[in-house]
Amino acid sequence: MSDTPFGFGLPPEEPEDGDEGKKKDQQSGGGQGPANPFGFGTPGGFGGPGADNPFAAMFGSLNPTDLGAAFQQLGQMLSYEGGPVNWDMAKQIARQTVSQGTSDGVKDASVGPAERTAVAEAVRLADLWLDDATSLPSGSGSAVAWSRAEWVEATLPAWQELVDPVAERVGAAMGDVLPEEMQAMAGPLIGMMRSMGGAMFGTQIGQAVGVLAGEVVGSTDIGLPLNPPGKAALLPVNIEAFGKDLGVPKEEVRLYLALREAAHQRLFAHVPWLRSHLFGAVDGYARGIKVDTAKLEDVVGQFDPQNPEQLQDALQQGMFQPEDTPEQKAALARLETALALVEGWVDAVVHAAAKPRLSSADALRETLRRRRATGGPAEQTFATLIGLELRPRRLRDASRLWASLTDARGVDGRDALWAHPDMLPTASDLDDPDGFVHREQLDFSELDKMLGEAAQKPDLRKKGDQDDQAEGDDTE
């Protein structure tokens, strides 16, 4: 499980006068008695004697322009009536995060014509090389070069599909924090809590996706299809940062990453059931996550607006726990295995295509593997968003299994396993790849043909009945 689950904390703000401000807070009763999560109802009224400005606690010391923006954002939080995540806010914050640049000072920039041409040529050459390494035809209908902001815009629909199942459970838990006898009388309050919950998730997701946009090199870094079908995408500014200290020519780095992107596109384009299989596995795992409502209730009850870092610290200790049931363990195994098989197949196919042609193939392969093994940005963000961290050991095991299948059955025999989900290796097969490679595989092609013919028979019978009816009418 991830050590960094969703947090609902606000950014910590120091009082204007440092330690003296903290003393004043303590003297004015801050932190004493039952905490008021919204900062209202303090003795003396809004701005009265002994009462601090609640919005100063929430937004810090702001000039009039910033304060207006803060009030506008608060209004958006409270007026939101959509699903479990405020995705408009998520997109806004992701774009703001991107505009700030990465920690190394690299800013986002529009992609120029030369970079777009270079990406298109790299993907075209990558597809030619992959023709020798896989029987699956090209899946890249087009190749695009994205800025970080364009990556955010294009991938948010997929993030929504991934995150909503978890957010739905947390949103329901926030409503359950109130005692049952109070829930009937507290409809507006529950609605407001859900609205704030949607905004909190939107803020967290927006920040995570914005940070990830500064690291990813394409649209498939987490092994899931985040981009529209048939569109191979690379991010030139991030590719340059990725290869900066590798001592490898920039053209080779771009081409190797284009191979990985194009291989993913082939797999998802020509295995029609794969996308729903992966996203269904994510949803199945998310449904088995339970929210620690006792911790949530404790955090909400003790929330002090003048000490927001306390809230974030409490939430970072973990709120998601997987149910310890056979069903949940099976869901976790299915998800980890499915993602490992996708990444392992891509790793094996790309290595087969690049090894004879790129002198840097081995070095680039190992760099990417280490990036995954050390919990790279893609894995960390994925863990933050759905409470799951991939085990890199499974990725290496899957890559070795696909390579062994290639040696034993050839490219066509290896890729034929993608014809049906029941033909794929399981988690236990990754532990015993030799046993799977030499095991006789079932052929589902005849079964699929029989099922298709059976599905057509009712239509044929219906058509025959209609013809009989028509003949009867003519006779009359």
mmCIF file of N, CA and C in Angstrom, residues 122-123 125-127 129-130 234 254-264 346 349-351 353-354 358:
data_model
loop_
_atom_site.group_PDB
_atom_site.id
_atom_site.type_symbol
_atom_site.label_atom_id
_atom_site.label_comp_id
_atom_site.label_asym_id
_atom_site.label_seq_id
_atom_site.Cartn_x
_atom_site.Cartn_y
_atom_site.Cartn_z
ATOM 1 N N ALA A 122 10.203 9.738 -35.400
ATOM 2 C CA ALA A 122 10.649 8.709 -34.459
ATOM 3 C C ALA A 122 9.592 7.619 -34.316
ATOM 4 N N VAL A 123 8.331 7.994 -34.224
ATOM 5 C CA VAL A 123 7.256 7.006 -34.094
ATOM 6 C C VAL A 123 7.131 6.193 -35.382
ATOM 7 N N LEU A 125 9.550 5.466 -37.538
ATOM 8 C CA LEU A 125 10.669 4.519 -37.586
ATOM 9 C C LEU A 125 10.485 3.417 -36.548
ATOM 10 N N ALA A 126 9.986 3.777 -35.378
ATOM 11 C CA ALA A 126 9.743 2.780 -34.338
ATOM 12 C C ALA A 126 8.758 1.726 -34.811
ATOM 13 N N ASP A 127 7.708 2.146 -35.509
ATOM 14 C CA ASP A 127 6.726 1.180 -36.015
ATOM 15 C C ASP A 127 7.356 0.237 -37.034
ATOM 16 N N TRP A 129 10.500 -0.783 -37.063
ATOM 17 C CA TRP A 129 11.321 -1.732 -36.309
ATOM 18 C C TRP A 129 10.456 -2.761 -35.573
ATOM 19 N N LEU A 130 9.320 -2.325 -35.059
ATOM 20 C CA LEU A 130 8.456 -3.234 -34.299
ATOM 21 C C LEU A 130 7.810 -4.288 -35.184
ATOM 22 N N LEU A 234 4.381 11.788 -27.297
ATOM 23 C CA LEU A 234 5.630 11.985 -26.574
ATOM 24 C C LEU A 234 5.716 13.446 -26.134
ATOM 25 N N ARG A 254 15.065 9.547 -27.823
ATOM 26 C CA ARG A 254 13.721 9.783 -28.372
ATOM 27 C C ARG A 254 13.207 8.537 -29.081
ATOM 28 N N LEU A 255 14.069 7.896 -29.854
ATOM 29 C CA LEU A 255 13.640 6.728 -30.622
ATOM 30 C C LEU A 255 13.304 5.552 -29.708
ATOM 31 N N TYR A 256 14.111 5.352 -28.663
ATOM 32 C CA TYR A 256 13.820 4.249 -27.745
ATOM 33 C C TYR A 256 12.481 4.468 -27.039
ATOM 34 N N LEU A 257 12.227 5.692 -26.615
ATOM 35 C CA LEU A 257 10.950 5.987 -25.951
ATOM 36 C C LEU A 257 9.790 5.924 -26.942
ATOM 37 N N ALA A 258 10.046 6.251 -28.200
ATOM 38 C CA ALA A 258 9.019 6.103 -29.227
ATOM 39 C C ALA A 258 8.683 4.631 -29.442
ATOM 40 N N LEU A 259 9.699 3.767 -29.353
ATOM 41 C CA LEU A 259 9.446 2.320 -29.451
ATOM 42 C C LEU A 259 8.496 1.854 -28.354
ATOM 43 N N ARG A 260 8.727 2.309 -27.142
ATOM 44 C CA ARG A 260 7.855 1.914 -26.028
ATOM 45 C C ARG A 260 6.431 2.438 -26.229
ATOM 46 N N GLU A 261 6.316 3.667 -26.646
ATOM 47 C CA GLU A 261 4.985 4.244 -26.870
ATOM 48 C C GLU A 261 4.253 3.505 -27.993
ATOM 49 N N ALA A 262 4.951 3.247 -29.090
ATOM 50 C CA ALA A 262 4.325 2.570 -30.226
ATOM 51 C C ALA A 262 3.962 1.126 -29.887
ATOM 52 N N ALA A 263 4.777 0.458 -29.053
ATOM 53 C CA ALA A 263 4.460 -0.917 -28.646
ATOM 54 C C ALA A 263 3.196 -0.947 -27.797
ATOM 55 N N HIS A 264 3.067 -0.004 -26.868
ATOM 56 C CA HIS A 264 1.830 0.089 -26.082
ATOM 57 C C HIS A 264 0.623 0.298 -27.005
ATOM 58 N N VAL A 346 5.825 -5.225 -23.343
ATOM 59 C CA VAL A 346 6.423 -4.054 -23.991
ATOM 60 C C VAL A 346 7.939 -4.063 -23.821
ATOM 61 N N VAL A 349 9.430 -6.835 -26.152
ATOM 62 C CA VAL A 349 9.296 -6.520 -27.575
ATOM 63 C C VAL A 349 10.211 -5.361 -27.969
ATOM 64 N N VAL A 350 10.240 -4.311 -27.143
ATOM 65 C CA VAL A 350 11.082 -3.157 -27.448
ATOM 66 C C VAL A 350 12.555 -3.548 -27.437
ATOM 67 N N HIS A 351 12.953 -4.397 -26.487
ATOM 68 C CA HIS A 351 14.352 -4.819 -26.429
ATOM 69 C C HIS A 351 14.720 -5.618 -27.682
ATOM 70 N N ALA A 353 13.430 -5.282 -30.613
ATOM 71 C CA ALA A 353 13.494 -4.380 -31.759
ATOM 72 C C ALA A 353 14.700 -3.459 -31.695
ATOM 73 N N ALA A 354 15.083 -3.030 -30.495
ATOM 74 C CA ALA A 354 16.142 -2.024 -30.352
ATOM 75 C C ALA A 354 17.537 -2.618 -30.279
ATOM 76 N N LEU A 358 20.323 -0.213 -31.883
ATOM 77 C CA LEU A 358 20.752 0.899 -31.042
ATOM 78 C C LEU A 358 21.856 0.427 -30.100
#
